[in-house]
PDB file of C-alpha atoms in Angstrom:
ATOM      1  CA  MET L 771      19.787 -45.517 -24.900  1.00  0.00           C
ATOM      2  CA  LYS L 772      22.085 -43.077 -23.523  1.00  0.00           C
ATOM      3  CA  ASP L 773      21.532 -40.675 -26.270  1.00  0.00           C
ATOM      4  CA  LYS L 774      17.912 -40.830 -25.958  1.00  0.00           C
ATOM      5  CA  LYS L 775      18.154 -40.239 -22.143  1.00  0.00           C
ATOM      6  CA  THR L 776      20.475 -37.327 -22.500  1.00  0.00           C
ATOM      7  CA  LYS L 777      17.951 -35.713 -25.006  1.00  0.00           C
ATOM      8  CA  ILE L 778      15.109 -36.112 -22.568  1.00  0.00           C
ATOM      9  CA  ILE L 779      17.343 -34.441 -19.633  1.00  0.00           C
ATOM     10  CA  ILE L 780      18.084 -31.827 -22.123  1.00  0.00           C
ATOM     11  CA  ALA L 781      14.500 -31.105 -23.016  1.00  0.00           C
ATOM     12  CA  VAL L 782      13.376 -31.302 -19.426  1.00  0.00           C
ATOM     13  CA  ILE L 783      16.091 -28.522 -18.552  1.00  0.00           C
ATOM     14  CA  ALA L 784      15.063 -26.268 -21.606  1.00  0.00           C
ATOM     15  CA  ILE L 785      11.236 -26.786 -20.524  1.00  0.00           C
ATOM     16  CA  GLY L 786      12.258 -25.810 -16.983  1.00  0.00           C
ATOM     17  CA  LEU L 787      14.143 -22.878 -18.126  1.00  0.00           C
ATOM     18  CA  LEU L 788      11.533 -21.548 -20.486  1.00  0.00           C
ATOM     19  CA  TYR L 789       9.048 -21.785 -17.766  1.00  0.00           C
ATOM     20  CA  LEU L 790      11.472 -20.079 -15.099  1.00  0.00           C
ATOM     21  CA  PHE L 791      12.166 -17.360 -17.373  1.00  0.00           C
ATOM     22  CA  GLY L 792       8.965 -16.879 -19.246  1.00  0.00           C
ATOM     23  CA  PRO L 793       6.027 -14.773 -18.522  1.00  0.00           C
ATOM     24  CA  TYR L 794       3.225 -17.513 -18.791  1.00  0.00           C
ATOM     25  CA  LYS L 795       2.653 -19.838 -15.445  1.00  0.00           C
ATOM     26  CA  LEU L 796      -0.278 -22.084 -15.207  1.00  0.00           C
ATOM     27  CA  ALA L 797      -1.422 -19.764 -12.124  1.00  0.00           C
ATOM     28  CA  TYR L 798      -2.081 -16.923 -14.401  1.00  0.00           C
ATOM     29  CA  ILE L 799      -4.427 -18.523 -16.589  1.00  0.00           C
ATOM     30  CA  GLY L 800      -7.864 -16.534 -16.366  1.00  0.00           C
ATOM     31  CA  VAL L 801      -6.627 -13.870 -14.217  1.00  0.00           C
ATOM     32  CA  GLY L 802      -3.595 -12.398 -16.206  1.00  0.00           C
ATOM     33  CA  ASP L 803      -5.210  -9.072 -15.944  1.00  0.00           C
ATOM     34  CA  LYS L 804      -4.496  -8.926 -12.498  1.00  0.00           C
ATOM     35  CA  VAL L 805      -0.946 -10.216 -12.549  1.00  0.00           C
ATOM     36  CA  MET L 806       1.832  -7.237 -12.718  1.00  0.00           C
ATOM     37  CA  ALA L 807       5.475  -7.469 -12.558  1.00  0.00           C
ATOM     38  CA  HIS L 808       7.272  -6.580  -9.523  1.00  0.00           C
ATOM     39  CA  ARG L 809      10.169  -4.232  -9.062  1.00  0.00           C
ATOM     40  CA  VAL L 810      10.598  -3.014 -12.802  1.00  0.00           C
ATOM     41  CA  ASN L 811      13.323  -0.592 -11.796  1.00  0.00           C
ATOM     42  CA  SER L 812      15.264  -0.533 -15.061  1.00  0.00           C
ATOM     43  CA  LEU L 813      14.334   0.089 -18.939  1.00  0.00           C
ATOM     44  CA  GLU L 814      15.472  -3.296 -19.939  1.00  0.00           C
ATOM     45  CA  LYS L 815      12.925  -4.967 -17.603  1.00  0.00           C
ATOM     46  CA  LEU L 816      10.338  -2.415 -18.592  1.00  0.00           C
ATOM     47  CA  THR L 817      10.947  -3.312 -22.220  1.00  0.00           C
ATOM     48  CA  TYR L 818      10.309  -6.944 -21.526  1.00  0.00           C
ATOM     49  CA  THR L 819       7.533  -6.984 -18.875  1.00  0.00           C
ATOM     50  CA  SER L 820       5.345  -4.483 -20.620  1.00  0.00           C
ATOM     51  CA  MET L 821       5.098  -6.989 -23.430  1.00  0.00           C
ATOM     52  CA  PHE L 822       3.504  -9.871 -21.363  1.00  0.00           C
ATOM     53  CA  TYR L 823       2.278  -8.358 -18.044  1.00  0.00           C
ATOM     54  CA  SER L 824      -0.809  -6.080 -17.474  1.00  0.00           C
ATOM     55  CA  GLY L 825       1.473  -3.657 -15.573  1.00  0.00           C
ATOM     56  CA  VAL L 826       4.644  -3.001 -13.834  1.00  0.00           C
ATOM     57  CA  GLU L 827       5.523  -1.834 -10.215  1.00  0.00           C
ATOM     58  CA  LEU L 828       8.659   0.316  -9.547  1.00  0.00           C
ATOM     59  CA  ASP L 829      10.070   2.173  -6.603  1.00  0.00           C
ATOM     60  CA  LEU L 830      10.597   5.812  -6.301  1.00  0.00           C
ATOM     61  CA  VAL L 831      12.681   8.078  -4.497  1.00  0.00           C
ATOM     62  CA  TYR L 832      11.716  11.572  -4.697  1.00  0.00           C
ATOM     63  CA  HIS L 833      14.424  14.417  -4.726  1.00  0.00           C
ATOM     64  CA  ALA L 834      12.575  17.791  -3.926  1.00  0.00           C
ATOM     65  CA  GLU L 835      15.606  19.899  -4.727  1.00  0.00           C
ATOM     66  CA  ASN L 836      15.402  19.183  -8.439  1.00  0.00           C
ATOM     67  CA  GLN L 837      11.831  17.839  -8.575  1.00  0.00           C
ATOM     68  CA  LEU L 838      12.546  14.597  -9.843  1.00  0.00           C
ATOM     69  CA  PHE L 839      11.742  10.885  -9.070  1.00  0.00           C
ATOM     70  CA  ASP L 840      14.656   8.470  -9.069  1.00  0.00           C
ATOM     71  CA  ILE L 841      13.975   4.939  -9.952  1.00  0.00           C
ATOM     72  CA  ASN L 842      15.675   3.033  -7.199  1.00  0.00           C
ATOM     73  CA  HIS L 843      14.881   0.780  -4.096  1.00  0.00           C
ATOM     74  CA  PRO L 844      17.462   1.752  -1.388  1.00  0.00           C
ATOM     75  CA  PRO L 845      19.849   0.631  -0.336  1.00  0.00           C
ATOM     76  CA  ALA L 846      20.508  -0.446  -3.801  1.00  0.00           C
ATOM     77  CA  GLU L 847      22.715   2.135  -5.676  1.00  0.00           C
ATOM     78  CA  SER L 848      21.036   4.581  -7.866  1.00  0.00           C
ATOM     79  CA  ILE L 849      21.403   4.138 -11.792  1.00  0.00           C
ATOM     80  CA  ASN L 850      20.299   7.819 -12.334  1.00  0.00           C
ATOM     81  CA  LEU L 851      17.231   6.833 -13.997  1.00  0.00           C
ATOM     82  CA  ASN L 852      14.398   9.040 -13.708  1.00  0.00           C
ATOM     83  CA  LEU L 853      10.690   8.652 -13.975  1.00  0.00           C
ATOM     84  CA  ASP L 854      10.526  11.170 -16.905  1.00  0.00           C
ATOM     85  CA  GLN L 855      12.932   8.888 -18.792  1.00  0.00           C
ATOM     86  CA  TYR L 856      10.882   5.587 -17.865  1.00  0.00           C
ATOM     87  CA  PHE L 857       7.508   7.322 -18.757  1.00  0.00           C
ATOM     88  CA  ALA L 858       9.115   8.182 -22.258  1.00  0.00           C
ATOM     89  CA  LYS L 859       9.567   4.485 -22.914  1.00  0.00           C
ATOM     90  CA  ILE L 860       6.116   3.192 -22.086  1.00  0.00           C
ATOM     91  CA  ASP L 861       4.347   2.998 -25.489  1.00  0.00           C
ATOM     92  CA  ASN L 862       1.332   0.815 -24.281  1.00  0.00           C
ATOM     93  CA  LYS L 863      -0.844   3.633 -22.834  1.00  0.00           C
ATOM     94  CA  ASN L 864      -3.097   1.069 -21.255  1.00  0.00           C
ATOM     95  CA  LEU L 865      -0.153  -0.308 -19.100  1.00  0.00           C
ATOM     96  CA  LYS L 866      -0.968  -0.508 -15.371  1.00  0.00           C
ATOM     97  CA  ILE L 867       1.516   1.247 -13.133  1.00  0.00           C
ATOM     98  CA  TRP L 868       2.199   0.740  -9.280  1.00  0.00           C
ATOM     99  CA  LEU L 869       4.100   3.465  -7.758  1.00  0.00           C
ATOM    100  CA  ASP L 870       6.184   2.577  -4.501  1.00  0.00           C
ATOM    101  CA  LEU L 871       7.094   5.872  -2.715  1.00  0.00           C
ATOM    102  CA  LYS L 872       9.918   5.255  -0.561  1.00  0.00           C
ATOM    103  CA  ASN L 873      10.478   8.526   1.112  1.00  0.00           C
ATOM    104  CA  LEU L 874       7.259  10.288   1.185  1.00  0.00           C
ATOM    105  CA  ASN L 875       7.087  12.803   3.925  1.00  0.00           C
ATOM    106  CA  PRO L 876       5.228  16.126   4.884  1.00  0.00           C
ATOM    107  CA  ALA L 877       7.917  18.106   3.337  1.00  0.00           C
ATOM    108  CA  ASN L 878       7.831  16.654  -0.118  1.00  0.00           C
ATOM    109  CA  ALA L 879       4.494  15.284  -0.580  1.00  0.00           C
ATOM    110  CA  SER L 880       2.700  18.094  -2.304  1.00  0.00           C
ATOM    111  CA  LEU L 881       5.595  18.745  -4.517  1.00  0.00           C
ATOM    112  CA  ALA L 882       6.004  15.157  -5.445  1.00  0.00           C
ATOM    113  CA  ALA L 883       2.117  14.829  -6.204  1.00  0.00           C
ATOM    114  CA  ASN L 884       2.524  17.887  -8.521  1.00  0.00           C
ATOM    115  CA  THR L 885       5.584  16.480 -10.282  1.00  0.00           C
ATOM    116  CA  LEU L 886       3.895  13.135 -10.779  1.00  0.00           C
ATOM    117  CA  ASP L 887       0.908  14.616 -12.259  1.00  0.00           C
ATOM    118  CA  LYS L 888       3.007  16.862 -14.618  1.00  0.00           C
ATOM    119  CA  LEU L 889       4.913  13.798 -15.803  1.00  0.00           C
ATOM    120  CA  VAL L 890       1.614  12.079 -16.324  1.00  0.00           C
ATOM    121  CA  LYS L 891       0.316  14.702 -18.528  1.00  0.00           C
ATOM    122  CA  LYS L 892       3.272  15.146 -20.452  1.00  0.00           C
ATOM    123  CA  HIS L 893       3.337  11.310 -21.550  1.00  0.00           C
ATOM    124  CA  GLY L 894      -0.228  11.240 -21.988  1.00  0.00           C
ATOM    125  CA  LEU L 895      -0.556   8.127 -19.545  1.00  0.00           C
ATOM    126  CA  ASN L 896      -3.782   7.071 -18.093  1.00  0.00           C
ATOM    127  CA  LYS L 897      -4.073   8.414 -14.566  1.00  0.00           C
ATOM    128  CA  SER L 898      -6.595   5.887 -13.540  1.00  0.00           C
ATOM    129  CA  LEU L 899      -4.420   3.201 -14.055  1.00  0.00           C
ATOM    130  CA  ILE L 900      -1.739   4.551 -11.878  1.00  0.00           C
ATOM    131  CA  LEU L 901      -1.572   3.692  -8.144  1.00  0.00           C
ATOM    132  CA  VAL L 902       0.401   5.491  -5.450  1.00  0.00           C
ATOM    133  CA  GLU L 903       1.246   3.584  -2.475  1.00  0.00           C
ATOM    134  CA  SER L 904       2.946   4.572   0.569  1.00  0.00           C
ATOM    135  CA  PRO L 905       3.038   3.601   4.419  1.00  0.00           C
ATOM    136  CA  GLU L 906       2.402   7.350   4.901  1.00  0.00           C
ATOM    137  CA  VAL L 907      -1.298   7.144   4.836  1.00  0.00           C
ATOM    138  CA  GLU L 908      -1.975  10.696   5.874  1.00  0.00           C
ATOM    139  CA  LEU L 909      -0.113  11.889   2.749  1.00  0.00           C
ATOM    140  CA  LEU L 910      -1.827   9.947   0.219  1.00  0.00           C
ATOM    141  CA  PRO L 911      -5.043  12.269   0.166  1.00  0.00           C
ATOM    142  CA  ILE L 912      -2.864  14.716  -1.911  1.00  0.00           C
ATOM    143  CA  PHE L 913      -2.294  12.241  -4.498  1.00  0.00           C
ATOM    144  CA  ALA L 914      -6.043  11.303  -4.508  1.00  0.00           C
ATOM    145  CA  ALA L 915      -6.968  14.870  -4.938  1.00  0.00           C
ATOM    146  CA  LEU L 916      -5.163  14.860  -8.126  1.00  0.00           C
ATOM    147  CA  HIS L 917      -7.239  11.600  -9.134  1.00  0.00           C
ATOM    148  CA  PHE L 918      -4.592   9.086  -8.578  1.00  0.00           C
ATOM    149  CA  LYS L 919      -5.555   5.701  -7.178  1.00  0.00           C
ATOM    150  CA  THR L 920      -3.872   5.480  -3.463  1.00  0.00           C
ATOM    151  CA  SER L 921      -3.155   2.453  -1.200  1.00  0.00           C
ATOM    152  CA  PHE L 922      -1.934   2.374   2.267  1.00  0.00           C
ATOM    153  CA  TYR L 923       1.160   0.156   2.355  1.00  0.00           C
ATOM    154  CA  LEU L 924       0.014  -2.065   5.639  1.00  0.00           C
ATOM    155  CA  PRO L 925       2.826  -3.414   8.077  1.00  0.00           C
ATOM    156  CA  HIS L 926       4.330  -6.707   7.023  1.00  0.00           C
ATOM    157  CA  GLN L 927       4.251  -8.530  10.296  1.00  0.00           C
ATOM    158  CA  LEU L 928       0.441  -8.542  10.770  1.00  0.00           C
ATOM    159  CA  HIS L 929       0.771 -12.520  10.499  1.00  0.00           C
ATOM    160  CA  ALA L 930       3.229 -12.708  13.235  1.00  0.00           C
ATOM    161  CA  LYS L 931       1.259 -10.670  15.858  1.00  0.00           C
ATOM    162  CA  SER L 932      -0.516 -12.327  18.825  1.00  0.00           C
ATOM    163  CA  GLU L 933      -4.466 -12.077  18.436  1.00  0.00           C
ATOM    164  CA  ASN L 934      -4.427  -9.136  21.186  1.00  0.00           C
ATOM    165  CA  SER L 935      -1.794  -7.118  19.305  1.00  0.00           C
ATOM    166  CA  LEU L 936      -3.390  -7.892  15.933  1.00  0.00           C
ATOM    167  CA  ASN L 937      -6.605  -6.497  17.036  1.00  0.00           C
ATOM    168  CA  LYS L 938      -5.250  -3.368  18.009  1.00  0.00           C
ATOM    169  CA  THR L 939      -3.323  -2.854  14.948  1.00  0.00           C
ATOM    170  CA  ILE L 940      -6.144  -3.416  12.890  1.00  0.00           C
ATOM    171  CA  ASP L 941      -8.445  -0.966  15.103  1.00  0.00           C
ATOM    172  CA  SER L 942      -5.600   1.579  14.399  1.00  0.00           C
ATOM    173  CA  ILE L 943      -5.642   0.945  10.604  1.00  0.00           C
ATOM    174  CA  LYS L 944      -9.225   1.416  10.424  1.00  0.00           C
ATOM    175  CA  ILE L 945      -9.073   4.578  12.476  1.00  0.00           C
ATOM    176  CA  LEU L 946      -6.300   5.904  10.069  1.00  0.00           C
ATOM    177  CA  LEU L 947      -8.282   4.868   6.881  1.00  0.00           C
ATOM    178  CA  ALA L 948     -11.335   6.553   8.133  1.00  0.00           C
ATOM    179  CA  LYS L 949      -9.563   9.867   8.579  1.00  0.00           C
ATOM    180  CA  HIS L 950      -7.359   9.342   5.566  1.00  0.00           C
ATOM    181  CA  PRO L 951      -9.496   7.402   2.841  1.00  0.00           C
ATOM    182  CA  THR L 952      -7.400   5.500   0.088  1.00  0.00           C
ATOM    183  CA  THR L 953      -8.495   3.569  -2.830  1.00  0.00           C
ATOM    184  CA  GLY L 954      -7.174   0.422  -0.992  1.00  0.00           C
ATOM    185  CA  VAL L 955      -4.756  -1.377   0.995  1.00  0.00           C
ATOM    186  CA  SER L 956      -1.598  -3.258   0.153  1.00  0.00           C
ATOM    187  CA  SER L 957       0.381  -6.159   1.651  1.00  0.00           C
ATOM    188  CA  ASP L 958       2.368  -9.614   1.010  1.00  0.00           C
ATOM    189  CA  VAL L 959      -0.219 -12.253   0.592  1.00  0.00           C
ATOM    190  CA  ILE L 960       1.114 -13.849   3.677  1.00  0.00           C
ATOM    191  CA  ASN L 961      -1.515 -11.429   5.439  1.00  0.00           C
ATOM    192  CA  TYR L 962      -4.361 -12.282   2.946  1.00  0.00           C
ATOM    193  CA  GLU L 963      -6.563 -14.066   5.607  1.00  0.00           C
ATOM    194  CA  ILE L 964      -6.400 -11.254   7.789  1.00  0.00           C
ATOM    195  CA  LEU L 965      -7.236  -8.715   5.178  1.00  0.00           C
ATOM    196  CA  ARG L 966     -10.003 -10.975   4.107  1.00  0.00           C
ATOM    197  CA  LYS L 967     -11.281 -10.974   7.430  1.00  0.00           C
ATOM    198  CA  HIS L 968     -11.093  -7.319   8.688  1.00  0.00           C
ATOM    199  CA  PHE L 969     -11.091  -5.470   5.151  1.00  0.00           C
ATOM    200  CA  ASN L 970     -13.334  -7.745   3.413  1.00  0.00           C
ATOM    201  CA  LYS L 971     -14.545  -5.486   0.820  1.00  0.00           C
ATOM    202  CA  THR L 972     -11.596  -2.792   0.715  1.00  0.00           C
ATOM    203  CA  PRO L 973      -9.596  -3.296  -2.770  1.00  0.00           C
ATOM    204  CA  LYS L 974      -6.484  -5.029  -2.047  1.00  0.00           C
ATOM    205  CA  TYR L 975      -3.311  -4.893  -3.823  1.00  0.00           C
ATOM    206  CA  LEU L 976      -0.859  -7.794  -3.157  1.00  0.00           C
ATOM    207  CA  TRP L 977       2.537  -9.223  -3.768  1.00  0.00           C
ATOM    208  CA  ASP L 978       3.336 -12.781  -4.159  1.00  0.00           C
ATOM    209  CA  LEU L 979       7.114 -13.070  -4.662  1.00  0.00           C
ATOM    210  CA  HIS L 980       7.868 -16.671  -4.505  1.00  0.00           C
ATOM    211  CA  SER L 981      10.396 -17.805  -7.125  1.00  0.00           C
ATOM    212  CA  SER L 982       9.402 -20.336  -9.744  1.00  0.00           C
ATOM    213  CA  PHE L 983      10.210 -24.037  -8.606  1.00  0.00           C
ATOM    214  CA  SER L 984      10.941 -22.878  -4.960  1.00  0.00           C
ATOM    215  CA  LYS L 985       9.171 -24.953  -2.418  1.00  0.00           C
ATOM    216  CA  LYS L 986       6.977 -22.026  -1.217  1.00  0.00           C
ATOM    217  CA  HIS L 987       5.914 -21.221  -4.997  1.00  0.00           C
ATOM    218  CA  ILE L 988       4.772 -25.024  -5.394  1.00  0.00           C
ATOM    219  CA  GLN L 989       2.971 -24.882  -2.142  1.00  0.00           C
ATOM    220  CA  ASN L 990       1.269 -21.554  -2.704  1.00  0.00           C
ATOM    221  CA  HIS L 991      -0.147 -22.464  -6.258  1.00  0.00           C
ATOM    222  CA  LYS L 992      -3.577 -23.145  -5.122  1.00  0.00           C
ATOM    223  CA  ASN L 993      -3.398 -20.150  -2.906  1.00  0.00           C
ATOM    224  CA  PHE L 994      -2.686 -18.025  -5.749  1.00  0.00           C
ATOM    225  CA  ARG L 995      -5.841 -18.771  -7.586  1.00  0.00           C
ATOM    226  CA  ARG L 996      -8.101 -18.071  -4.708  1.00  0.00           C
ATOM    227  CA  TYR L 997      -6.464 -14.857  -4.241  1.00  0.00           C
ATOM    228  CA  ALA L 998      -6.490 -13.983  -7.854  1.00  0.00           C
ATOM    229  CA  LYS L 999     -10.322 -14.958  -8.137  1.00  0.00           C
ATOM    230  CA  ASP L1000     -11.171 -12.663  -5.111  1.00  0.00           C
ATOM    231  CA  SER L1001     -13.000  -9.640  -6.471  1.00  0.00           C
ATOM    232  CA  SER L1002     -11.726  -7.353  -3.960  1.00  0.00           C
ATOM    233  CA  VAL L1003      -7.973  -8.222  -5.017  1.00  0.00           C
ATOM    234  CA  LYS L1004      -7.370  -5.830  -7.848  1.00  0.00           C
ATOM    235  CA  ILE L1005      -3.809  -6.640  -8.449  1.00  0.00           C
ATOM    236  CA  ILE L1006      -1.212  -9.163  -7.480  1.00  0.00           C
ATOM    237  CA  LEU L1007       2.584  -8.297  -8.002  1.00  0.00           C
ATOM    238  CA  VAL L1008       4.566 -11.440  -9.178  1.00  0.00           C
ATOM    239  CA  LYS L1009       8.344 -11.893  -9.340  1.00  0.00           C
ATOM    240  CA  VAL L1010       9.805 -12.008 -12.834  1.00  0.00           C
ATOM    241  CA  ASP L1011      13.044 -13.809 -13.158  1.00  0.00           C
ATOM    242  CA  LEU L1012      15.310 -12.329 -15.737  1.00  0.00           C
ATOM    243  CA  PRO L1013      18.998 -12.663 -16.319  1.00  0.00           C
ATOM    244  CA  ILE L1014      19.122  -8.864 -17.233  1.00  0.00           C
ATOM    245  CA  GLY L1015      17.536  -5.666 -15.906  1.00  0.00           C
ATOM    246  CA  ASN L1016      16.938  -7.129 -12.504  1.00  0.00           C
ATOM    247  CA  ARG L1017      17.365  -4.605  -9.738  1.00  0.00           C
TER     248      ARG L1017
END
């Protein structure tokens, strides 16, 4: 009996680990084309996620002095991996790519857009599958002019605002979007109900980063399906638990 019980425990643990580190989740059934891997900032993680997910999201810091994008999420230390090297490793030309620009500013925006455009052409990537994201909404039209999709990174704490404060913030966002149109808006799923109410038809790019088996992940299972089935939600970034290549 003890041997049988031990085998069952081992089997349960093995299944749990496979589910934890594996790419296939019950919540993704039927909506896998919207599910992309979050923070794929290393070649090891790119190799893995590009096999199982419809796309990858990565963080970029642009260095105008040598016209290159460093793949890094500050304050993490750079590993000196640049976007040219990263794009060279992408074999699947239909891979969706979400670029989170961490230091976009008026001084570097035009040069950054031109550098990105050259890299995409050099590596034969599909520009229509590339999303450029930044909170600097007034600079995103520079990328849109080069036919990149763009997304306005919205303030994270929308859900925590009072009704009066939220309404003022929403009004200011709408004014900015009217002046500087983007393909869509991006936010944590915690703000989904607010986006659904105030930006109902606007394309939405979301992230849901609860770890597998966490309390929030279990509670959020039904919500994930609701987000994913919303036709205005184009992408949902998910956390990919890997023992290697995680930055």
